[in-house]
mmCIF file of C-alpha atoms in Angstrom:
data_model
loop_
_atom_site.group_PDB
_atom_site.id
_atom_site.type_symbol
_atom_site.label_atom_id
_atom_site.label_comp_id
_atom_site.label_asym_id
_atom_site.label_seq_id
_atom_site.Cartn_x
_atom_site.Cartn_y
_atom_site.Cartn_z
ATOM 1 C CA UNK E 1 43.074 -19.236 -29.796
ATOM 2 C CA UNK E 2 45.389 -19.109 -26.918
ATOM 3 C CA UNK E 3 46.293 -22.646 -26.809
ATOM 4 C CA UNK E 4 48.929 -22.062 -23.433
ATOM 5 C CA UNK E 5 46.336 -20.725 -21.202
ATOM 6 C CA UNK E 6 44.369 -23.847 -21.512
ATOM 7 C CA UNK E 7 43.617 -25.498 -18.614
ATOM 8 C CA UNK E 8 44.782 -22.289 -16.206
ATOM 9 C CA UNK E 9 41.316 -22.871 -14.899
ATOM 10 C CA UNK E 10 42.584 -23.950 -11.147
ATOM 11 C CA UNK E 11 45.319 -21.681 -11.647
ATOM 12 C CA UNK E 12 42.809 -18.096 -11.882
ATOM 13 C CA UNK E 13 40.744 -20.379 -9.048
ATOM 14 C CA UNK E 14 43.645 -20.428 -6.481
ATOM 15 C CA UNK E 15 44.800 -16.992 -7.631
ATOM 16 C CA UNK E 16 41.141 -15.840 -6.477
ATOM 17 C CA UNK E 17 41.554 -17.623 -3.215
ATOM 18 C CA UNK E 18 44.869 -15.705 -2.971
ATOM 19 C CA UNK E 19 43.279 -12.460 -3.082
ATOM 20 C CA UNK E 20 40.899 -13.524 -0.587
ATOM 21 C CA UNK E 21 43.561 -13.939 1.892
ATOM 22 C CA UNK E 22 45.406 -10.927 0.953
ATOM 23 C CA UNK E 23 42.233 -8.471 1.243
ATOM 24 C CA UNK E 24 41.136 -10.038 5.241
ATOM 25 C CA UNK E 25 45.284 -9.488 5.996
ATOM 26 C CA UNK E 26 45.737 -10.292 9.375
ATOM 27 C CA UNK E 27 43.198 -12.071 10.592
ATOM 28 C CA UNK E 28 44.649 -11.421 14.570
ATOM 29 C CA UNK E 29 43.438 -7.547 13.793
ATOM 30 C CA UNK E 30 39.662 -7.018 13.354
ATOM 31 C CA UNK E 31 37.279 -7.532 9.968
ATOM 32 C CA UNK E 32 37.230 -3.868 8.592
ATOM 33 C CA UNK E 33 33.489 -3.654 9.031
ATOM 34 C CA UNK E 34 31.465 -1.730 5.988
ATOM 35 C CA UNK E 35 30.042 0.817 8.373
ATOM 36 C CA UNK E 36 33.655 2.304 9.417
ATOM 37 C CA UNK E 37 34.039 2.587 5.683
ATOM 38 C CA UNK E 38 30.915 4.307 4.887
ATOM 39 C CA UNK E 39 31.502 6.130 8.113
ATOM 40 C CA UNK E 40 35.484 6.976 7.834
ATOM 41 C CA UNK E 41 36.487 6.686 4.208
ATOM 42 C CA UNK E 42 33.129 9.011 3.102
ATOM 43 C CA UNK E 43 35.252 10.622 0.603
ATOM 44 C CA UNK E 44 36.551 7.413 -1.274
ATOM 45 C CA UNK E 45 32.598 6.451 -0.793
ATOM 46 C CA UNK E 46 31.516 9.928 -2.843
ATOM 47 C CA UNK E 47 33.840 9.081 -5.094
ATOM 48 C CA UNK E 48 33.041 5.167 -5.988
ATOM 49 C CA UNK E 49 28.886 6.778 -5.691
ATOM 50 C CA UNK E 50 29.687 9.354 -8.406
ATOM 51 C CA UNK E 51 31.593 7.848 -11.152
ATOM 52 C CA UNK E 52 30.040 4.715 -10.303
ATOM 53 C CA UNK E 53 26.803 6.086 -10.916
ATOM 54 C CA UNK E 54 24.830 4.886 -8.275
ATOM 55 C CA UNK E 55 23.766 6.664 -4.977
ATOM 56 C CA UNK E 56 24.366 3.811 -1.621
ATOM 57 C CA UNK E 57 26.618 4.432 0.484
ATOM 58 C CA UNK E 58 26.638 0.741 1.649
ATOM 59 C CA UNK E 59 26.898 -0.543 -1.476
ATOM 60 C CA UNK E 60 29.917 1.410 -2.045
ATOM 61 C CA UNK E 61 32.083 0.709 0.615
ATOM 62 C CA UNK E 62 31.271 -3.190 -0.057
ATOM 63 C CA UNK E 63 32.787 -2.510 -3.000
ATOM 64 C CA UNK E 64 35.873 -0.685 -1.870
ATOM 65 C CA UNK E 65 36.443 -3.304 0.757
ATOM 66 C CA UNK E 66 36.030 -6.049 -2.112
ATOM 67 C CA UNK E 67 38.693 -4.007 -4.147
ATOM 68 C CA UNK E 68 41.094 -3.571 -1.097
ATOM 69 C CA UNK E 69 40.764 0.059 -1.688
ATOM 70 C CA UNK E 70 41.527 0.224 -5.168
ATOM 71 C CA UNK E 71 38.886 2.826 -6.555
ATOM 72 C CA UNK E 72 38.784 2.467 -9.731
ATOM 73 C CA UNK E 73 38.212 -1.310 -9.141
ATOM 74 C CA UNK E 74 35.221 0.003 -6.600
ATOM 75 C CA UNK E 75 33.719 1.914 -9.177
ATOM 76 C CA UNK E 76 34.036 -0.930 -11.717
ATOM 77 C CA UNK E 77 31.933 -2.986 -9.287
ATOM 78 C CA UNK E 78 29.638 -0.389 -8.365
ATOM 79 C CA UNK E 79 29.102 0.126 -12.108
ATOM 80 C CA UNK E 80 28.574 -3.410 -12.939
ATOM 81 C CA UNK E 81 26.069 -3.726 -10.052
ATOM 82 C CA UNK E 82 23.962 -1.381 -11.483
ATOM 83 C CA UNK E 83 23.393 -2.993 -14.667
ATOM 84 C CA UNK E 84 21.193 -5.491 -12.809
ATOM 85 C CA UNK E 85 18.856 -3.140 -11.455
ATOM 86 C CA UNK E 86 15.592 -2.458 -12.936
ATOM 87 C CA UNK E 87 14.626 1.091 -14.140
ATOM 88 C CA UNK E 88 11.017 2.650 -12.547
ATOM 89 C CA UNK E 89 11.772 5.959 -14.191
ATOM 90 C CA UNK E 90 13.230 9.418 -13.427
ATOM 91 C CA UNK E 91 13.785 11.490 -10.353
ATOM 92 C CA UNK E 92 11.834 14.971 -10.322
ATOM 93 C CA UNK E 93 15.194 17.508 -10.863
ATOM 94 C CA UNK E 94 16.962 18.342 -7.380
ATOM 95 C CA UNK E 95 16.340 22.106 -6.038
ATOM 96 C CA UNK E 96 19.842 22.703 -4.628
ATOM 97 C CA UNK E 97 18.958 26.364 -3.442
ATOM 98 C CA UNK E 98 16.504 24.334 -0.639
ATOM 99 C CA UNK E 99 19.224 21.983 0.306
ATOM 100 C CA UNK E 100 19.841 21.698 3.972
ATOM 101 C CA UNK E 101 23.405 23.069 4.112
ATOM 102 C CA UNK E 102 26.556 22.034 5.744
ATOM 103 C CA UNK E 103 28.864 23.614 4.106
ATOM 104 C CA UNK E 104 28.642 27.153 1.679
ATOM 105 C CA UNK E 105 31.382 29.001 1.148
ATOM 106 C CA UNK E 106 32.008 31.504 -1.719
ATOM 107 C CA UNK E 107 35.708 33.157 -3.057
ATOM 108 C CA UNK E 108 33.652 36.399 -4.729
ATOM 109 C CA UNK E 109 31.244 37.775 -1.480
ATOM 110 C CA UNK E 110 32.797 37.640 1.791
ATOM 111 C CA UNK E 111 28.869 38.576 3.469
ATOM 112 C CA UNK E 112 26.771 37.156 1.511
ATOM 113 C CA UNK E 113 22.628 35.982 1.932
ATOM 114 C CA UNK E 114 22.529 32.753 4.455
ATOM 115 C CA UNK E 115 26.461 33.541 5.161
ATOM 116 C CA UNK E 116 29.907 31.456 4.621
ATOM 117 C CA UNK E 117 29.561 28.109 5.943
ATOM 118 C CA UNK E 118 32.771 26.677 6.507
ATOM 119 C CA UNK E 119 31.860 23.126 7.375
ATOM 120 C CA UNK E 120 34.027 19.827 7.402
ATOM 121 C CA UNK E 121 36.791 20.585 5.369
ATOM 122 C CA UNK E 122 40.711 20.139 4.712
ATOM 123 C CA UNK E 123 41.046 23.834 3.423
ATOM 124 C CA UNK E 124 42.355 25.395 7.049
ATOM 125 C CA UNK E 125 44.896 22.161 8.223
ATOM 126 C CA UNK E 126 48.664 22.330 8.203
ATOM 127 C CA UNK E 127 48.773 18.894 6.291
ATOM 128 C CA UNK E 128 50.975 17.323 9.072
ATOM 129 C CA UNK E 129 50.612 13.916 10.117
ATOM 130 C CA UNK E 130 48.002 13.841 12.913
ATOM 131 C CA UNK E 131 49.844 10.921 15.209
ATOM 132 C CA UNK E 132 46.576 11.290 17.631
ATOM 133 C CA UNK E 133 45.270 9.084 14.783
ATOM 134 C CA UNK E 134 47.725 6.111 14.988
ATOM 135 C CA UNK E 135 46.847 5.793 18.489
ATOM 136 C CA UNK E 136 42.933 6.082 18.258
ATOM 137 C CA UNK E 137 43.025 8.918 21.001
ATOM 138 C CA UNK E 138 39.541 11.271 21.867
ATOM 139 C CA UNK E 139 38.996 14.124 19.363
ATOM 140 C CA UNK E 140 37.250 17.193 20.529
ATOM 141 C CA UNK E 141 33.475 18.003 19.853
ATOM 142 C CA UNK E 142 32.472 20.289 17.692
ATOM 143 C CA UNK E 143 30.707 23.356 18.341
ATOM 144 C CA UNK E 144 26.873 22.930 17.480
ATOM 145 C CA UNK E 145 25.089 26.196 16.516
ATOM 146 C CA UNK E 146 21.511 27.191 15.911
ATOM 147 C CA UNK E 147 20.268 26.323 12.369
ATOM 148 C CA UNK E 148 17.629 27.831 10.822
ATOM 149 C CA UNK E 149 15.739 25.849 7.715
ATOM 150 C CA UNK E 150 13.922 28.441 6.985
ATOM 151 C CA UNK E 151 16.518 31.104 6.354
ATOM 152 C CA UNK E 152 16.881 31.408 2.512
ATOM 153 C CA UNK E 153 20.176 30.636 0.796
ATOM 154 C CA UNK E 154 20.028 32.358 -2.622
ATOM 155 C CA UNK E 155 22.877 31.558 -4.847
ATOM 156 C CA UNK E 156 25.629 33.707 -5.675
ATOM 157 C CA UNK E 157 24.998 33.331 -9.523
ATOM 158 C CA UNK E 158 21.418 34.619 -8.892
ATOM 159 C CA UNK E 159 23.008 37.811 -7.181
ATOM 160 C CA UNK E 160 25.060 38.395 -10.423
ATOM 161 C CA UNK E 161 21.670 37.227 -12.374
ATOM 162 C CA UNK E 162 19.672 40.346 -10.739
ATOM 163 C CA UNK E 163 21.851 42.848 -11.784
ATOM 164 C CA UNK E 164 22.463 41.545 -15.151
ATOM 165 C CA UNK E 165 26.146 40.810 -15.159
ATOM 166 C CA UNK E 166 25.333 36.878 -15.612
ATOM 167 C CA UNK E 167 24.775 35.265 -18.590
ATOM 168 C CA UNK E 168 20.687 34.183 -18.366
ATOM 169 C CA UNK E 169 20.118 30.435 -17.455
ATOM 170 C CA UNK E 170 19.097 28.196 -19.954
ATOM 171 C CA UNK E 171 15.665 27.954 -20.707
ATOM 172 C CA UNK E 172 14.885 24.238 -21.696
ATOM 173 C CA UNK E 173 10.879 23.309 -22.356
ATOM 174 C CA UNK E 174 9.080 21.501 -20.005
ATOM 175 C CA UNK E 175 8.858 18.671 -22.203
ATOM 176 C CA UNK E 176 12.166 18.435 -23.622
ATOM 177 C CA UNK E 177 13.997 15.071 -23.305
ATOM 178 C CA UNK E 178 17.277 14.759 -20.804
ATOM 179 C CA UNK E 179 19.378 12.449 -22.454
ATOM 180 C CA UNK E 180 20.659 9.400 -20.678
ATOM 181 C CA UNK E 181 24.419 8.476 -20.902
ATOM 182 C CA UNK E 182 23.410 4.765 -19.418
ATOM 183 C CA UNK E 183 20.984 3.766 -22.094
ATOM 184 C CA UNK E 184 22.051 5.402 -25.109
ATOM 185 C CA UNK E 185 25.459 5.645 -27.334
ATOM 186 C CA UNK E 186 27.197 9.176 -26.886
ATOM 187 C CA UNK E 187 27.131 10.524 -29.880
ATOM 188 C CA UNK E 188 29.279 13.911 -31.512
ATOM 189 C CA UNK E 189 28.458 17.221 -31.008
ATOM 190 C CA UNK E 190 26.642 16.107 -27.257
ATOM 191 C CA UNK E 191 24.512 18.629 -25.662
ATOM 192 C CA UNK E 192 25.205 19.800 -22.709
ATOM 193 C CA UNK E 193 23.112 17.186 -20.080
ATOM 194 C CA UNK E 194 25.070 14.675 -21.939
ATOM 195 C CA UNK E 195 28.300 16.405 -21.173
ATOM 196 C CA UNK E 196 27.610 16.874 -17.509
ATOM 197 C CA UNK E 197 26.372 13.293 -17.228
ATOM 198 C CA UNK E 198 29.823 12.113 -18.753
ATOM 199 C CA UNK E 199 31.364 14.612 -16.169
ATOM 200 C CA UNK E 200 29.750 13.504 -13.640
ATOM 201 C CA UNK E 201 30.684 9.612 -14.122
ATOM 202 C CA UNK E 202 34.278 11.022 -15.017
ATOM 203 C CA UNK E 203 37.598 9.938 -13.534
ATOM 204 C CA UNK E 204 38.358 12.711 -11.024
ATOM 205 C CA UNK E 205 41.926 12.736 -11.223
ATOM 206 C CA UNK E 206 41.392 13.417 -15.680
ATOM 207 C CA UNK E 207 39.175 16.010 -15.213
ATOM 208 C CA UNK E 208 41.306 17.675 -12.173
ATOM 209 C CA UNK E 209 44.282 17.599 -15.127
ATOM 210 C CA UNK E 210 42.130 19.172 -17.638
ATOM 211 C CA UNK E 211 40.363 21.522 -15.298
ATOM 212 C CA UNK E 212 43.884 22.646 -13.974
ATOM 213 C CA UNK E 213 45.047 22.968 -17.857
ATOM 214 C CA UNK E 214 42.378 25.452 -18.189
ATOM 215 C CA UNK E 215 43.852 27.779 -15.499
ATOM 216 C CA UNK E 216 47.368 27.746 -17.160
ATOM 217 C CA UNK E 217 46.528 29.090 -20.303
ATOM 218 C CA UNK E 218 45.276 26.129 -21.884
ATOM 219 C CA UNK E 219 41.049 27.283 -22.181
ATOM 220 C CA UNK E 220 41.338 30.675 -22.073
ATOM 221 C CA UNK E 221 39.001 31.664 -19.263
ATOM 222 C CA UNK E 222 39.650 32.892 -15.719
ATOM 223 C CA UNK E 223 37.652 31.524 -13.091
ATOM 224 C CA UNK E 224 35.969 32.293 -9.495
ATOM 225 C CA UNK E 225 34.662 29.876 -7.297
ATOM 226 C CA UNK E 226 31.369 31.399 -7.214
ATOM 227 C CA UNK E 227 30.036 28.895 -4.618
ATOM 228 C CA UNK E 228 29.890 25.704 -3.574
ATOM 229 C CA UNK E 229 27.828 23.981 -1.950
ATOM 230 C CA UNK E 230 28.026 20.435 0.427
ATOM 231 C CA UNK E 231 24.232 19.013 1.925
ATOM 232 C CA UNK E 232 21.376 17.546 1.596
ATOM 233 C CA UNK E 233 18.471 17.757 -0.892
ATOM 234 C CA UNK E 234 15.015 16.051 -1.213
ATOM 235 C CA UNK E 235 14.792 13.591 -4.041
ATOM 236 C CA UNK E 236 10.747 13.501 -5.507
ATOM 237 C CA UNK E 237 9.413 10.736 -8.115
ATOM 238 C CA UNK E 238 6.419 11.479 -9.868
ATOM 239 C CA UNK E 239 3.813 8.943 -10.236
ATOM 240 C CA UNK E 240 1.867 8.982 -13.162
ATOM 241 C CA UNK E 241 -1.224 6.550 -11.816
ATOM 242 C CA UNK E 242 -1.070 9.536 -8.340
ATOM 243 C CA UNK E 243 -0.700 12.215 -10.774
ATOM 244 C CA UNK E 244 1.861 14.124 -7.798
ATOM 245 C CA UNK E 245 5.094 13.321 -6.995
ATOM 246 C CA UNK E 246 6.168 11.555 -3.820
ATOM 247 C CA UNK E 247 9.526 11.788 -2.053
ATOM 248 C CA UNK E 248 11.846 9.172 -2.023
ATOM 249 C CA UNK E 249 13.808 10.197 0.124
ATOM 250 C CA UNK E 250 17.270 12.201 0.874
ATOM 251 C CA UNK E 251 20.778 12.473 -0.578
ATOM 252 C CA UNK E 252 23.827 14.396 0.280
ATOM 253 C CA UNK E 253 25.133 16.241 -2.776
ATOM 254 C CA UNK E 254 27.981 18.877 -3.866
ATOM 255 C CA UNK E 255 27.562 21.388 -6.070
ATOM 256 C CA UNK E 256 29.846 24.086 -7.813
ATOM 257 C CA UNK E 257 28.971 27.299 -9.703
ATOM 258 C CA UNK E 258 31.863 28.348 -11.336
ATOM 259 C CA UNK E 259 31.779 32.272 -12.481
ATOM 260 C CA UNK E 260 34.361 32.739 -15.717
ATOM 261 C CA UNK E 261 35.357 36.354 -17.260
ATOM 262 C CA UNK E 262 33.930 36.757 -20.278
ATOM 263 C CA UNK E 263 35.242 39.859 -22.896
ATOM 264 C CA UNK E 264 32.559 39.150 -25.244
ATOM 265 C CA UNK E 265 32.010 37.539 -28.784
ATOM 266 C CA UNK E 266 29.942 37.806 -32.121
ATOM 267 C CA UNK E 267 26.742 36.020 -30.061
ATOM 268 C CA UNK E 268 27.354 37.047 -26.574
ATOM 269 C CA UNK E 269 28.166 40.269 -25.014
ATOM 270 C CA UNK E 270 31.021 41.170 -22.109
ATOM 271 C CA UNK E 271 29.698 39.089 -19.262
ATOM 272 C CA UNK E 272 30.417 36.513 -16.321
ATOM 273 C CA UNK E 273 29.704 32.799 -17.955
ATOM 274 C CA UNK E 274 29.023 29.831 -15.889
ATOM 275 C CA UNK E 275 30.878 26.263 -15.487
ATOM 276 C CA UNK E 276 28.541 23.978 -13.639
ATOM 277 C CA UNK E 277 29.266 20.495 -11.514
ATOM 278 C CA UNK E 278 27.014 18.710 -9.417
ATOM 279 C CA UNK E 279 28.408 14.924 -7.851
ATOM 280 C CA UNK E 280 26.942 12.295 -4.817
ATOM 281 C CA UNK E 281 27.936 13.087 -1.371
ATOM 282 C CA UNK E 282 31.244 15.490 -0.279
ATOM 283 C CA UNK E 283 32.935 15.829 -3.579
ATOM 284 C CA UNK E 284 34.551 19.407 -3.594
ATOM 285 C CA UNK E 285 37.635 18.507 -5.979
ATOM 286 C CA UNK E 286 35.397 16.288 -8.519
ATOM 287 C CA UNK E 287 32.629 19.557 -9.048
ATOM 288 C CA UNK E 288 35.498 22.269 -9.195
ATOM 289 C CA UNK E 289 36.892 20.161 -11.937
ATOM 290 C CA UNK E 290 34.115 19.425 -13.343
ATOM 291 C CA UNK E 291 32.805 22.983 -13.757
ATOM 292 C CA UNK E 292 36.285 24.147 -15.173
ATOM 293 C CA UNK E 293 35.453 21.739 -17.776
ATOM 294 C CA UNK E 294 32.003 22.051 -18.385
ATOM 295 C CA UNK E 295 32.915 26.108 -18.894
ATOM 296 C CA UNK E 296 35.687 25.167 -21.368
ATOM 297 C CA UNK E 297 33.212 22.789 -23.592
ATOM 298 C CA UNK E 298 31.125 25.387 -23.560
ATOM 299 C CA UNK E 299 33.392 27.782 -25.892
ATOM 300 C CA UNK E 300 31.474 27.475 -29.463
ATOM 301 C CA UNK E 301 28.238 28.349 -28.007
ATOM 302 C CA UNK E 302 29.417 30.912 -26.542
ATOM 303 C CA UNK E 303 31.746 32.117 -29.680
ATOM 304 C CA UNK E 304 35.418 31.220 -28.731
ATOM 305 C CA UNK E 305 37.621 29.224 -30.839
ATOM 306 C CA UNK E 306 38.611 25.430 -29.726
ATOM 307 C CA UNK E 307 42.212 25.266 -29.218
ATOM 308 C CA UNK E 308 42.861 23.493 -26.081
ATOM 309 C CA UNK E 309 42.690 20.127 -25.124
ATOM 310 C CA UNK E 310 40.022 20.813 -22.178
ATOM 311 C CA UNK E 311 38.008 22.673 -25.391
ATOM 312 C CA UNK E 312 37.916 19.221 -27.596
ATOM 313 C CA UNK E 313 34.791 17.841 -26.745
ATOM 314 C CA UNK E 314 35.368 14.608 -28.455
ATOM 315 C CA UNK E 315 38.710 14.051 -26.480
ATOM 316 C CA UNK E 316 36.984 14.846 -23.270
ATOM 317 C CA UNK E 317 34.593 12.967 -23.349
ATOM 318 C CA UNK E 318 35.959 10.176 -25.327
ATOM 319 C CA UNK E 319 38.714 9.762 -22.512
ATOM 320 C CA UNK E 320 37.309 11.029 -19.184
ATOM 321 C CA UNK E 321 35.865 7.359 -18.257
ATOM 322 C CA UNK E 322 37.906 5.215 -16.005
ATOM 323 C CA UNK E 323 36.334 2.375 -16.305
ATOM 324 C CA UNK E 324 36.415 2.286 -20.406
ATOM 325 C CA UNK E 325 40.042 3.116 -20.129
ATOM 326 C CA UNK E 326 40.996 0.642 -17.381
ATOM 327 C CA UNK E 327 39.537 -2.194 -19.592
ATOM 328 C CA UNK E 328 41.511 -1.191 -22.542
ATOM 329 C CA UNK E 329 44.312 -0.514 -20.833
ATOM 330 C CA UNK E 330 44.743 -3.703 -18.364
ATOM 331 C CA UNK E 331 43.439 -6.010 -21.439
ATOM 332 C CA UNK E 332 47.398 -5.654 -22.227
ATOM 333 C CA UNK E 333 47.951 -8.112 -18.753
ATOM 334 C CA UNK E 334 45.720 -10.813 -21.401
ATOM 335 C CA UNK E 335 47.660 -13.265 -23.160
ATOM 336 C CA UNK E 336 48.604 -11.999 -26.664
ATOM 337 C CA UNK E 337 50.806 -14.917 -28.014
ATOM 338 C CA UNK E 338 49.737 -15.405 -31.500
ATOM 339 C CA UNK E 339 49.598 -11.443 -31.929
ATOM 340 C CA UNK E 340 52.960 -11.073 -30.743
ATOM 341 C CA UNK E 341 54.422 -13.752 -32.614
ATOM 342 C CA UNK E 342 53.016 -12.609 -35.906
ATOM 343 C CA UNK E 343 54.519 -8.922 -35.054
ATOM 344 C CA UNK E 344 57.554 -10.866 -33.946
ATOM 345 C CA UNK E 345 57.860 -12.535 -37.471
ATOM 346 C CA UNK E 346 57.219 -9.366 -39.331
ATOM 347 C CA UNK E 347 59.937 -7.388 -37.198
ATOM 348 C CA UNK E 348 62.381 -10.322 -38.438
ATOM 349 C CA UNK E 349 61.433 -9.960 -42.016
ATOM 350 C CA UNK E 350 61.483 -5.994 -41.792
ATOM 351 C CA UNK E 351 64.676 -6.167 -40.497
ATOM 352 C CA UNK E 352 66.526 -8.628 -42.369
ATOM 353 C CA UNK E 353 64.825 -6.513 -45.632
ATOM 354 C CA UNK E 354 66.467 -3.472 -44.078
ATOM 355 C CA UNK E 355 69.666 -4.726 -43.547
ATOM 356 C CA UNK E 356 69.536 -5.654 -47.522
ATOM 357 C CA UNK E 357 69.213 -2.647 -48.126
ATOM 358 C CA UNK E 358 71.710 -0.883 -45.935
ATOM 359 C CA UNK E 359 74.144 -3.528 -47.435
ATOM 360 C CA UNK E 360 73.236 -2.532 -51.121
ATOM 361 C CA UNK E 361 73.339 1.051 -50.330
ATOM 362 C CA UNK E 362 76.795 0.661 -49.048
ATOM 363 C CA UNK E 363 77.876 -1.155 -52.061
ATOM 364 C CA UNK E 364 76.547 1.807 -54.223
ATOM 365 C CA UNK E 365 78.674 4.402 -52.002
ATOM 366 C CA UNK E 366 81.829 2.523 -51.693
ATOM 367 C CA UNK E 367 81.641 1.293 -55.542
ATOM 368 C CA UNK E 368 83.359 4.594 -57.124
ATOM 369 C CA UNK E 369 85.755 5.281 -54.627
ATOM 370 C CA UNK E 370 87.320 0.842 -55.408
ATOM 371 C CA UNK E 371 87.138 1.518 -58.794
ATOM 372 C CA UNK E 372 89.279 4.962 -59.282
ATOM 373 C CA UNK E 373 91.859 3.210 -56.987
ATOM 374 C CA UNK E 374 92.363 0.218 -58.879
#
């Protein structure tokens, strides 16, 4: 169809090569090896893990060195990598109340069960540039304290739960089917696994948008960061031909339980609601956002009229996947010659049809005005 890019075959080839070169930089500094990635860019790794949908840390900073850092380009990969891989079945569902902590804090108990847990985090720094960095100099140990596993870390929603001031926890049947974003279509109204699967996979910076929306008006709820949570947690598989399940092993999680102020409706009564996220290693941002969200979808069920963007579950949804919207929006980079020539052609014919008409029109004002003079 395009009959110019014919034969741009060496052209893509060299501009591969080119990128090749660009990416390695340098090549008198050092190979940016995969383990200081994995190692020093964790974050951008969470990220590419979670809305790439797939949990290796390796894997992922592979793919943000391929990309030179570009993320959504990461999680592209990362995406398209997982395609390949065969399916053996599901995970058993992660108990985050026995994950092995490293960070717990909560903005509605200061003492709380199991304590605050500050943990790595940016929340405390000045946000000045650090210029110990730029020249590589020796950063102080941390301060290692006793931990004990066996301590219990109850969740702050199941404080509210006890006296009654939460709204109950769903109660889904043993048996009932999670849906599976991956495999099948989304389809319109989605329940709510599909919704936090979308989430989940979402672009961060969209949902941060919508989730900050919600706190200017724009969702009608007012939130507390009932707790969040940064560790590990056992993931089990059960095998059918062992009848138990086995574990496969560990993964480091965050998770957010977001308490909203609720005055009450036609099906619920005055109570705190819940906004839920959940996201692949240290991903504070991403599961605040995405519980903002999750609360606002959650305003029919719970009797509240849809009037803000964050509240339209088809938009959300519909738009809160990078990778869908990079393709449609970098297909524009394509070549589009015969499109733009037929739109070029119709432009000419719509304007010289316009400027017809402007010329009649003009005859049929002025016409009077010539004849009463003559």
């Amino acid at each position: 169809m395009y009959v110019a890019v014919k034969g741009g075959e060496k052209a893509i080839r060299n501009a591969h090569k080119l990128m090749e070169r660009d990416r390695r930089g340098d090549r008198s500094v050092p190979a940016l090896e995969l383990k200081q990635i994995a190692e020093q860019l964790y974050l951008s790794v969470s990220r590419v893990m979670s809305e790439g949908s797939l949990y290796d840390v390796e894997l992922a900073a592979l793919a943000i060195k391929q990309s030179r850092g570009d993320l959504i380009e990461a999680i592209f990969l990362l995406r398209a990598y997982r395609t390949t891989l065969p399916r053996f079945g599901y995970s058993e569902p992660v108990d985050t109340a026995a994950m092995l902590v490293r960070r717990r804090i909560s903005a509605t108990y200061k003492d709380l069960p199991g304590g605050q847990l500050l943990g790595p985090t940016y929340d405390y720094t000045h946000r000045l540039l650090d210029f110990k960095l730029a020249a590589d100099g020796e950063l102080p140990e941390p301060v290692q304290a006793e931990y004990d596993a066996a301590e219990e870390i109850p969740r702050v929603t199941d404080l509210l739960n006890a006296e009654g001031m939460m709204e109950p926890d769903p109660q889904v049947p043993s048996d009932a089917v999670v849906g599976d974003l991956t495999r099948e279509p989304m389809e319109f109204p989605a329940d709510r696994d599909i919704r936090l699967q979308n989430l989940a996979r979402g672009d961060e910076g969209f949902l941060l948008a919508l989730g900050y929306s919600t706190q200017r008006g724009f969702g009608g709820s007012h939130p507390f960061a009932g707790e969040i949570r940064f560790g590990e947690v056992d993931v089990d598989f059960f095998v059918e031909e062992l009848g138990f399940s086995v574990p496969l092993g560990r993964m480091s999680v965050t998770e957010c339980q977001m308490i909203n102020q609720f005055q009450g409706s036609t099906v619920a009564p005055p109570q705190f609601t819940r906004g839920y996220g959940l996201a692949p290693g240290q991903a504070e941002r991403k599961v605040m956002s995405m519980a903002l969200v999750d609360r606002a979808l959650r305003c029919r069920e719970l009797g509240e009229e849809a009037v803000a963007p964050a509240q339209d579950e088809e938009f959300v949804l519909s738009h809160s996947d990078n990778v869908q919207a990079t393709g449609f929006v970098e297909h524009l980079k394509l070549p589009h010659y015969v499109d733009f020539q037929a739109e070029l052609e119709l432009v000419r014919r719509m304007r010289k049809d316009w400027q017809a008409r402007q010329e009649v029109e003009a005859v049929q004002a002025n016409g009077p005005v010539e004849e009463a003079a003559q």
